[in-house]
Coordinates of C-alpha atoms and ligand atoms in Angstrom, one line a residue:
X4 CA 109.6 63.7 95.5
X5 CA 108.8 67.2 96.8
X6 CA 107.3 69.4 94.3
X7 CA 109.1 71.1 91.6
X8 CA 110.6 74.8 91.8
X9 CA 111.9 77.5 89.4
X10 CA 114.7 79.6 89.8
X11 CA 115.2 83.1 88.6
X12 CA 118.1 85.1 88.5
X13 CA 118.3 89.0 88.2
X14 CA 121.7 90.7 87.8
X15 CA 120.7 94.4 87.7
X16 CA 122.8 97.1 88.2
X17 CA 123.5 97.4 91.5
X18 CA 122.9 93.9 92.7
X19 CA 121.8 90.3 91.8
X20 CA 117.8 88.7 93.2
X21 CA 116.6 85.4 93.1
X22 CA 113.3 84.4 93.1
X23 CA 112.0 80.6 93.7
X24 CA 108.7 80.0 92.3
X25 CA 105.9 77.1 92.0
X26 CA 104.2 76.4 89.2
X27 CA 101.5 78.5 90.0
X28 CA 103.7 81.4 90.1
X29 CA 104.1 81.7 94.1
X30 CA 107.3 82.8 95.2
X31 CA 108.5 79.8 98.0
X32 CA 111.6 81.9 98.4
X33 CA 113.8 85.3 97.7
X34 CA 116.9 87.1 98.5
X35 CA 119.4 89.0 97.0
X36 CA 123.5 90.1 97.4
X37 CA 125.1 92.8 96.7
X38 CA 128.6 92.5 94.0
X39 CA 131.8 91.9 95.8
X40 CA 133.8 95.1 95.0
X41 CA 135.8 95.7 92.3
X42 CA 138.9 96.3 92.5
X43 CA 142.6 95.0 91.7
X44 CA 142.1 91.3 91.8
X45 CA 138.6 91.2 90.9
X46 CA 136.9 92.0 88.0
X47 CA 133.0 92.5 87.2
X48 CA 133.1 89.2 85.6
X49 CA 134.2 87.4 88.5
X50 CA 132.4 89.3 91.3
X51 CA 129.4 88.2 89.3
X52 CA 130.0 84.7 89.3
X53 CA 130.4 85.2 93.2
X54 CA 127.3 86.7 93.5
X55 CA 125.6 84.1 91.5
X56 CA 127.3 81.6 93.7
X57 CA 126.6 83.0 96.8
X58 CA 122.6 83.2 95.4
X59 CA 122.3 79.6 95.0
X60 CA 124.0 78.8 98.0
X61 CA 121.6 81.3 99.9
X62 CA 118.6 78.9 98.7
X63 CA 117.1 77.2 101.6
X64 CA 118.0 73.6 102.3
X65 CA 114.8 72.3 102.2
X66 CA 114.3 74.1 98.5
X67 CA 117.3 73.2 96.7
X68 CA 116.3 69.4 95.6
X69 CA 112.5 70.9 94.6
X70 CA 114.7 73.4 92.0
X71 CA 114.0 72.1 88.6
X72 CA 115.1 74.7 86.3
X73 CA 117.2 78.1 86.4
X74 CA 116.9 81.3 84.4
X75 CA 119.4 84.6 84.2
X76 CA 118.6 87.9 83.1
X77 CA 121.6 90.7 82.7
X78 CA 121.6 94.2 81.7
X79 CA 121.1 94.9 78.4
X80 CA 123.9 95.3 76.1
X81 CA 126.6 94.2 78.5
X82 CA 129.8 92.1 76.8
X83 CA 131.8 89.8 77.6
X84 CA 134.8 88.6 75.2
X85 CA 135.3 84.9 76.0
X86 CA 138.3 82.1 74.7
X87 CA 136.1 79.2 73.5
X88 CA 139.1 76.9 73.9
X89 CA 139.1 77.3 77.6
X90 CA 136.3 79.7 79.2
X91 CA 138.7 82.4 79.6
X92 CA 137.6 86.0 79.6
X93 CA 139.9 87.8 76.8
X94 CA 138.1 91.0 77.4
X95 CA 135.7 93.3 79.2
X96 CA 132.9 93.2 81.1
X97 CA 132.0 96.1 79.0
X98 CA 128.7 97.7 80.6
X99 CA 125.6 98.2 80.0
X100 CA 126.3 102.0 80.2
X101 CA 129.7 102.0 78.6
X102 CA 130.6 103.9 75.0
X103 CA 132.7 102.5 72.5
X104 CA 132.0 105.8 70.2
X105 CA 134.8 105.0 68.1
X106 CA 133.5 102.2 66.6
X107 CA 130.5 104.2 65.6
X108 CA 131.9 105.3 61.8
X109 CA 132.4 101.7 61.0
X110 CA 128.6 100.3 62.1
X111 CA 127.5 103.6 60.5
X112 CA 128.6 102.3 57.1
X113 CA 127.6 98.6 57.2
X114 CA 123.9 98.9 59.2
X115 CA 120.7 100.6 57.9
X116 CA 120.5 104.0 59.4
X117 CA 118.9 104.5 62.7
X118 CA 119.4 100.5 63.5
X119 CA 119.5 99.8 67.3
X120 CA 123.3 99.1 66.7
X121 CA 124.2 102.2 65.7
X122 CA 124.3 103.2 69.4
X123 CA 127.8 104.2 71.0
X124 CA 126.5 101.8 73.9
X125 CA 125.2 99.1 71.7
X126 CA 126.9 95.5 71.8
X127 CA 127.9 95.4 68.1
X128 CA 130.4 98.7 68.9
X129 CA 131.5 96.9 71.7
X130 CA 132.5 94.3 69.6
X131 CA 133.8 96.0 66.7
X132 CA 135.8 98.3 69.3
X133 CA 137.6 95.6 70.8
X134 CA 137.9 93.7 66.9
X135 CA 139.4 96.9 65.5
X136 CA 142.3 97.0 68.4
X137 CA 143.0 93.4 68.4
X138 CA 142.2 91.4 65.7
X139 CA 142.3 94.1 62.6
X140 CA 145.4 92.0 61.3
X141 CA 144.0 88.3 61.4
X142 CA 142.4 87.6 64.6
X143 CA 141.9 84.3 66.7
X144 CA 139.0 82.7 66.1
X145 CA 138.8 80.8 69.7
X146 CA 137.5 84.4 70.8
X147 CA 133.5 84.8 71.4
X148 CA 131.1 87.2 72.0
X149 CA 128.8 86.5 75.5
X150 CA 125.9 88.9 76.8
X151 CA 126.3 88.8 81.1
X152 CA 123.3 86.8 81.1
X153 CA 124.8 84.1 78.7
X154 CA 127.9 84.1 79.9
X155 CA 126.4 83.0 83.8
X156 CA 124.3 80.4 82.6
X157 CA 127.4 79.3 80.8
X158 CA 128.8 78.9 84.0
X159 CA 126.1 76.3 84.8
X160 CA 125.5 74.2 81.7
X161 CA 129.3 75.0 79.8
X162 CA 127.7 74.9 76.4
X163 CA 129.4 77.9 73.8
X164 CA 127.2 79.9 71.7
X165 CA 123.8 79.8 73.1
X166 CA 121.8 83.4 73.4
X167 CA 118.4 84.3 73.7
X168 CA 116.7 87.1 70.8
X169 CA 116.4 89.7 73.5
X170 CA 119.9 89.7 74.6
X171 CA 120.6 89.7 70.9
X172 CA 119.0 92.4 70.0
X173 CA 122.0 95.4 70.3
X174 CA 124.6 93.2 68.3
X175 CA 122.3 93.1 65.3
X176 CA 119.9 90.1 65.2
X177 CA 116.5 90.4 63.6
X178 CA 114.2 88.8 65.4
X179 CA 111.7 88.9 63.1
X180 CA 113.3 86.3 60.7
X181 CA 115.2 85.0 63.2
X182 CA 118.8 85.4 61.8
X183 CA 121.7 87.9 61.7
X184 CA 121.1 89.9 58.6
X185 CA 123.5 89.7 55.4
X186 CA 125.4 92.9 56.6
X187 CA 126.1 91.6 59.7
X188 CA 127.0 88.3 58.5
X189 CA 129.3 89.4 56.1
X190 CA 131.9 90.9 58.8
X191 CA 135.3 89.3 59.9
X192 CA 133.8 89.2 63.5
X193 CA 130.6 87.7 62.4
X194 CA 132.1 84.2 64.3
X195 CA 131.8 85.9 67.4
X196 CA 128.1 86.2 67.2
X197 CA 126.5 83.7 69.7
X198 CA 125.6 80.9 67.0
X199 CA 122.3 79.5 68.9
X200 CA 120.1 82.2 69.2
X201 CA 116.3 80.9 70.8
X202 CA 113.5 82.7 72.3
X203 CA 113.8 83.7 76.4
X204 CA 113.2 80.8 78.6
X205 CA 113.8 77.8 76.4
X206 CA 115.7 74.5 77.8
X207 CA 119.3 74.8 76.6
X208 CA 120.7 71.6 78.6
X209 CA 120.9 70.0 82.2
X210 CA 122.9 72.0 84.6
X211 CA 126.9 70.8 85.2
X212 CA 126.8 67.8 87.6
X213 CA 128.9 69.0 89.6
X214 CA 127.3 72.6 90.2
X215 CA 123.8 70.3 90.8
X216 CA 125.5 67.9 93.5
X217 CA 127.3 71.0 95.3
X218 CA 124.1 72.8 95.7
X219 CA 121.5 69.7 96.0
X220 CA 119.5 70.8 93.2
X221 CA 116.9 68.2 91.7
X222 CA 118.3 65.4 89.2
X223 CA 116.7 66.5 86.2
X224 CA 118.0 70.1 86.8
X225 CA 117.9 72.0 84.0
X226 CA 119.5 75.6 82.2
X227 CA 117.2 77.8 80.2
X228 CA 117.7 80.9 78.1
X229 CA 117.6 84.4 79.4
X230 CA 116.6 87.6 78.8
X231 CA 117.4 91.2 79.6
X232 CA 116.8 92.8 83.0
X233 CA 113.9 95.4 81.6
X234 CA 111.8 92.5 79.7
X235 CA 112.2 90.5 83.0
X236 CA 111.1 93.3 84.8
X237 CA 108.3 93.5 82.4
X238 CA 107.5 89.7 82.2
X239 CA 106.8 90.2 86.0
X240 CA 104.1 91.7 85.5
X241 CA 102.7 88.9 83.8
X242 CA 100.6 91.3 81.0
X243 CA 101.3 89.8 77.6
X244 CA 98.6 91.0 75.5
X245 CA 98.2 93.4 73.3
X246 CA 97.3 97.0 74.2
X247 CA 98.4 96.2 77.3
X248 CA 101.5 98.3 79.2
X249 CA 103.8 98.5 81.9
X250 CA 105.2 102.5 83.4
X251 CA 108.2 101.9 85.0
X252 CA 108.1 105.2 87.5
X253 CA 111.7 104.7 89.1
X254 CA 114.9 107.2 88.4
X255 CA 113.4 107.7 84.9
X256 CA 109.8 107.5 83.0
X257 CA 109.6 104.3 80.8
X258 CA 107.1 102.9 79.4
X259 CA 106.3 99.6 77.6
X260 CA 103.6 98.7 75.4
X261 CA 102.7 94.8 74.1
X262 CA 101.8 95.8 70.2
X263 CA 100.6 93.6 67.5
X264 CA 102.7 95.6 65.1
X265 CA 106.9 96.3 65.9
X266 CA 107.9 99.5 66.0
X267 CA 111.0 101.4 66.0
X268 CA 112.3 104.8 65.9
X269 CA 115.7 106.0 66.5
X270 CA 115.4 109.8 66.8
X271 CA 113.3 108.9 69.7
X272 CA 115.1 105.8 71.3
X273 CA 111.8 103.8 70.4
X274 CA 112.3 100.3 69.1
X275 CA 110.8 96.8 69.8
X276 CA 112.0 93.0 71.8
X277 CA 109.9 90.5 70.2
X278 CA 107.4 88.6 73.0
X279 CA 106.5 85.6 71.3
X280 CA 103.8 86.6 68.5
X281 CA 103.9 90.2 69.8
X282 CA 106.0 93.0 69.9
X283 CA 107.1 95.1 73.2
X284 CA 107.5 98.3 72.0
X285 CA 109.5 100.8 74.5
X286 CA 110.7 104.0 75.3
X287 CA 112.0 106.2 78.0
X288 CA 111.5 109.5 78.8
X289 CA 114.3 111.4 81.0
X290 CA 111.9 112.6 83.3
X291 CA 111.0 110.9 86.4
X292 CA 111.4 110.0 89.8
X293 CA 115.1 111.6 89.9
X294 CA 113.6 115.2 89.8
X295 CA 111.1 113.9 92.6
X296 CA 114.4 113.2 94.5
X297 CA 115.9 116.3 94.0
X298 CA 113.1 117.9 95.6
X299 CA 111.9 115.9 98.2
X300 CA 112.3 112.7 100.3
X301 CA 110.2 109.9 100.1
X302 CA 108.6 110.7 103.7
X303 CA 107.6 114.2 102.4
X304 CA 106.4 112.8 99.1
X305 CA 104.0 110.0 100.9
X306 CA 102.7 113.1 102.9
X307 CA 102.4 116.4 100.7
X308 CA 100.7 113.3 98.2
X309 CA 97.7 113.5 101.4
X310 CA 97.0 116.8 100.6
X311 CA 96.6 116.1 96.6
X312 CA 93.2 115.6 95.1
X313 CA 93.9 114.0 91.9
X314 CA 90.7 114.1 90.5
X315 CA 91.4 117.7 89.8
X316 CA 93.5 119.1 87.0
X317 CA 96.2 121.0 88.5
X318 CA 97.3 124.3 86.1
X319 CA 100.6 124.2 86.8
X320 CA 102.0 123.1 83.4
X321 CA 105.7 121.6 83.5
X322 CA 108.6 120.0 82.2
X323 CA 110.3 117.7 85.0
X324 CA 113.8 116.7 83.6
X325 CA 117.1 116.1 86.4
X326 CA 118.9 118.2 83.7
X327 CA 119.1 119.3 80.3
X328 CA 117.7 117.2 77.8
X329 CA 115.4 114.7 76.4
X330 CA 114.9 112.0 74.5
X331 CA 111.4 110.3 74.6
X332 CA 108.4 111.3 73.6
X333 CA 110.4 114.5 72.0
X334 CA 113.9 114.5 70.6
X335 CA 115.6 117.5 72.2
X336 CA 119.1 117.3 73.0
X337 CA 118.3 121.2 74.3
X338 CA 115.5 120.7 76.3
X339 CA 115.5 122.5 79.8
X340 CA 113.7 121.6 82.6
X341 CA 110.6 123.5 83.2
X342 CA 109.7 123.1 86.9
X343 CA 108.1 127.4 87.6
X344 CA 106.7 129.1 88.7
X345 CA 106.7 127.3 92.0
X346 CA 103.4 127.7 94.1
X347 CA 103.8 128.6 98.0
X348 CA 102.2 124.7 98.7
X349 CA 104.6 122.3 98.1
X350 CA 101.4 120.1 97.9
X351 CA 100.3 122.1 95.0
X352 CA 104.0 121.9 93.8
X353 CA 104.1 118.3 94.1
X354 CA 100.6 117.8 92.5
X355 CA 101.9 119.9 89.6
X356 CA 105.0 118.0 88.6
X357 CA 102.9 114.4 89.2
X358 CA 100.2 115.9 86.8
X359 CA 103.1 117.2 84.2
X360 CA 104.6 113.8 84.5
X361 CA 101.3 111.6 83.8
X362 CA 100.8 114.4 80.4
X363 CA 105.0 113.3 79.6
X364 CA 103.7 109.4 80.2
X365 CA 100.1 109.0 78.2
X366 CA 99.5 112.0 76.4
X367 CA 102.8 111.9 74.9
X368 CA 104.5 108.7 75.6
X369 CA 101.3 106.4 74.7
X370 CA 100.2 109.0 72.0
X371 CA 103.8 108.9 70.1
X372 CA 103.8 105.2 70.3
X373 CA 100.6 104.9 68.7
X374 CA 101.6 107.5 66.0
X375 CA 104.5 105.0 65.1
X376 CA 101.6 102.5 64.7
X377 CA 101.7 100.3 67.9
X378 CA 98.8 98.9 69.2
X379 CA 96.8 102.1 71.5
X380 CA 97.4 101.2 74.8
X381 CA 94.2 99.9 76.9
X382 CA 95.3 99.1 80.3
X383 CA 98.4 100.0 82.7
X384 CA 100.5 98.3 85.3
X385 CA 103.1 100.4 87.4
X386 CA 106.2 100.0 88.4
X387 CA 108.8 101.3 90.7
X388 CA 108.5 103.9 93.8
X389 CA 106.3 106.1 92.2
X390 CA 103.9 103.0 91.7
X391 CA 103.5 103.2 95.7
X392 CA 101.7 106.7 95.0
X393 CA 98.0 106.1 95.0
X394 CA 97.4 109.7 94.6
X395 CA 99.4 109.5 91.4
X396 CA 97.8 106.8 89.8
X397 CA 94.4 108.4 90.0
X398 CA 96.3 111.4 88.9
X399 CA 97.5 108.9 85.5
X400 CA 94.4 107.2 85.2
X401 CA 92.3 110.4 84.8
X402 CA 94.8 112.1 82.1
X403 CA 95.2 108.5 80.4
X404 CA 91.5 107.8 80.1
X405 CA 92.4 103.9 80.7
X406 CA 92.6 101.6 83.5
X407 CA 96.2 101.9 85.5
X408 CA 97.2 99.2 88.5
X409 CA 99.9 98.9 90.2
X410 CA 102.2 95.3 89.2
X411 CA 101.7 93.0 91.7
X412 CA 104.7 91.7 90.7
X413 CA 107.6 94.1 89.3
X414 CA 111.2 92.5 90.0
X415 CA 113.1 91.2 87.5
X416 CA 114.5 88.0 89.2
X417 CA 110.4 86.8 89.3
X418 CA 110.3 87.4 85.4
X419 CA 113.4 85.5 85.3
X420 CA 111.6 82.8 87.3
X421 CA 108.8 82.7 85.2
X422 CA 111.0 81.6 82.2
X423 CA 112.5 79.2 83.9
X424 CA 109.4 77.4 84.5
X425 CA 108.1 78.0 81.3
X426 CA 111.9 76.4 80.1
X427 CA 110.5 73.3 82.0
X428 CA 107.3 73.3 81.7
X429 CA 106.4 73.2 77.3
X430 CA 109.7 71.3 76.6
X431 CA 112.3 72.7 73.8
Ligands
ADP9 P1 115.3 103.0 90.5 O1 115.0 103.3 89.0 O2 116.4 103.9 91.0 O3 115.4 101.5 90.8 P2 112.9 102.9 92.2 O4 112.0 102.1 91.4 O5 113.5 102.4 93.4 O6 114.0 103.6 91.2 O7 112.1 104.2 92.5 C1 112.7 105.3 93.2 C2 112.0 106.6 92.8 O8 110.7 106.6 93.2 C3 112.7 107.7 93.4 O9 113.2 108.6 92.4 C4 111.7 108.4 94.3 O10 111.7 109.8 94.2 C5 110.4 107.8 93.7 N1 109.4 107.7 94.8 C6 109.5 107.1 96.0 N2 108.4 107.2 96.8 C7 107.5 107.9 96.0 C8 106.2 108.3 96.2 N3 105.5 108.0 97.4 N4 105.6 109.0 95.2 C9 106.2 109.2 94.1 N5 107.5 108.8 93.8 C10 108.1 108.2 94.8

């Protein structure tokens, strides 16, 4: 037969990717759709599954019997309440971005303080939300708890439960020892938790027959865990040892670091996916390329960047933030942006908030990181639009004192392929 191929799905925010690979990593095909809107008769949920649809219908004939194995990532932290007795949604999509504050008092006083739960966003309160309106008195146990990602790889192997330890992450589970701890466990909901809980890109069983005969997809076809969208975004960039990093320069400043050692912090929304052995270590600053766009458009950014000469220091010393506040590598709620005095150059402008950006990134960003006791950071990959700026990367690579490249590859859907060959590739 015609060689094997490995599908990877990416439902980001605004849109879902694929990416077909070989086993060599090559990408044989790509494309992407939009979500049907939203609106009365549609839901996320199901303008998701059209999307996904649509994706593995848009696969090229001549691809679709070479595809061997299909991986999903989804945003982080986004919830799905599912009937296990017949696939129906009960409740949600809650997203990635919504708050459930209310449910905050009642994680507060069952997890260890700081924990990743005790988030207004996290899964866990949007799980205890929805609990505490509808099941306080008894509830019904056919009701689940799915991340996006499981939930549309359900849709193609139809087995309950399964999750990967990423995904898992913001309901509670400790990677580390590989289990939902006591306090967890010990809650009325705790049924709800996704019962199978594997590492990302791990064979969970053969796709539906009749999803594989509609789209012609090879006879050993098979389903493997996910991830969330920022580790696949990260895994695309294929750098999985230690000390090595990934700077995501899009709308905001984030940066992750592979460490030997996991690290979290609260104040500073700093905490740690597991990556095999290793820990990724992350954190986001709010700074980024959303003040860049509030000054200038990309056209004027590739050319005032002509006029920059990165390898000298500029003095203008500033504080880029969109508004108000910031959370990583300082806790300050307060913060304002610092953006004056303006010089009469807008080159000179430009160069200064690049400059005060890369100090944000490494001196701060990498320093605090390695205060926390991760693994110092020895190399860098970029990104996102600012990784197009060759200016700025000289800019980074002389105030980070390490070697900084852009990622060859930096979309999600490619990491997502790259765990669905791995799913098929070292067996389960
Ligand atoms: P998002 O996080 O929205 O997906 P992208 O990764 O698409 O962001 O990056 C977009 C950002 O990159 C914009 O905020 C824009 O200002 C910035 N950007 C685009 N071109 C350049 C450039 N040449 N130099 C620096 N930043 C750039």
């Amino acid at each position: 037969g015609s060689r094997p191929l490995y599908l990877g799905i990416d439902f980001g925010t605004s849109g879902a990717r694929y990416a077909l690979i070989d086993k060599q990593g090559a990408i044989h095909s790509e494309g992407k759709r939009t979500y049907p809107a939203v609106g009365q008769t549609t839901n996320w949920a199901s303008s998701w599954r059209e999307a996904l649809f649509q994706l593995l219908g848009d696969i090229p004939s001549v691809h679709q019997p070479s595809v061997s194995s299909i991986s999903i990532d989804g945003t982080s932290s986004t919830t799905l309440i599912i009937d296990r007795n017949n696939g129906e949604l009960l409740a949600g999509p809650f997203l990635y971005n919504e708050s459930f504050p209310d449910a905050l008092p009642m994680i507060s006083s069952i997890a260890p303080a700081n924990h990743t739960v005790c988030s207004g966003s996290s899964t866990l309160c949007k799980l205890v939300s929805w609990w505490n309106k509808h099941c306080l008195n008894g509830g019904d146990d056919s009701a689940i708890l799915m991340h996006q990602s499981d939930w549309l790889l359900w849709l193609l192997h139809g087995e309950y439960g399964v999750c990967d330890y990423n995904n898992t992450l913001k309901v509670g589970y400790d990677p580390e020892t590989g289990s939902y701890p006591s306090w967890l466990m010990s809650q009325p909901y705790s049924h709800m938790l996704p019962s199978s809980v594997r590492a990302p890109g791990v064979p969970i069983g053969p796709i539906k027959e009749d999803v594989r005969s509609q789209y012609g997809f090879s006879n050993d076809c098979v389903v493997c865990t996910g991830t969330t969208d920022s580790i696949a975004a990260f895994l695309a960039a294929r750098t999985t040892d230690p000390g090595k990093a990934v700077t995501s320069l899009g709308s905001t400043l984030a940066i992750k670091l592979v460490s030997r050692v996991r690290v979290e912090d609260a104040r500073f929304g700093v905490y740690s996916h597991r990556l095999d052995d290793q820990w990724l270590v992350g954190g986001a600053s709010n700074s980024g390329g959303v003040v860049l766009r509030q000054l200038f458009s990309n056209d004027q950014l590739v050319t005032l960047s002509r006029d920059i000469d990165p390898s000298s220091p500029s003095p203008l010393d500033y504080y880029p933030l969109p508004k108000k506040g910031e959370r990583f590598p300082v806790s300050d709620p307060d913060m304002e942006p610092r953006l004056e005095p303006r010089p009469d150059s807008d080159a000179e402008y430009l160069h200064g908030i690049l400059e005060s950006m890369a100090r944000i990134e490494v001196a701060s960003g990498y320093k605090l990181l390695k205060e926390l006791g991760a693994t110092p950071v020895e190399e860098v990959f970029t990104a996102g639009g600012g990784a197009q700026n060759e200016k700025w990367t000289a800019i980074r690579e002389r105030v980070l004192g390490v070697p900084v490249w852009k990622a060859e590859q930096t979309e999600a859907a490619y990491g997502a392929a790259l765990l669905a060959l791995r799913g098929a590739t070292t067996g389960s």
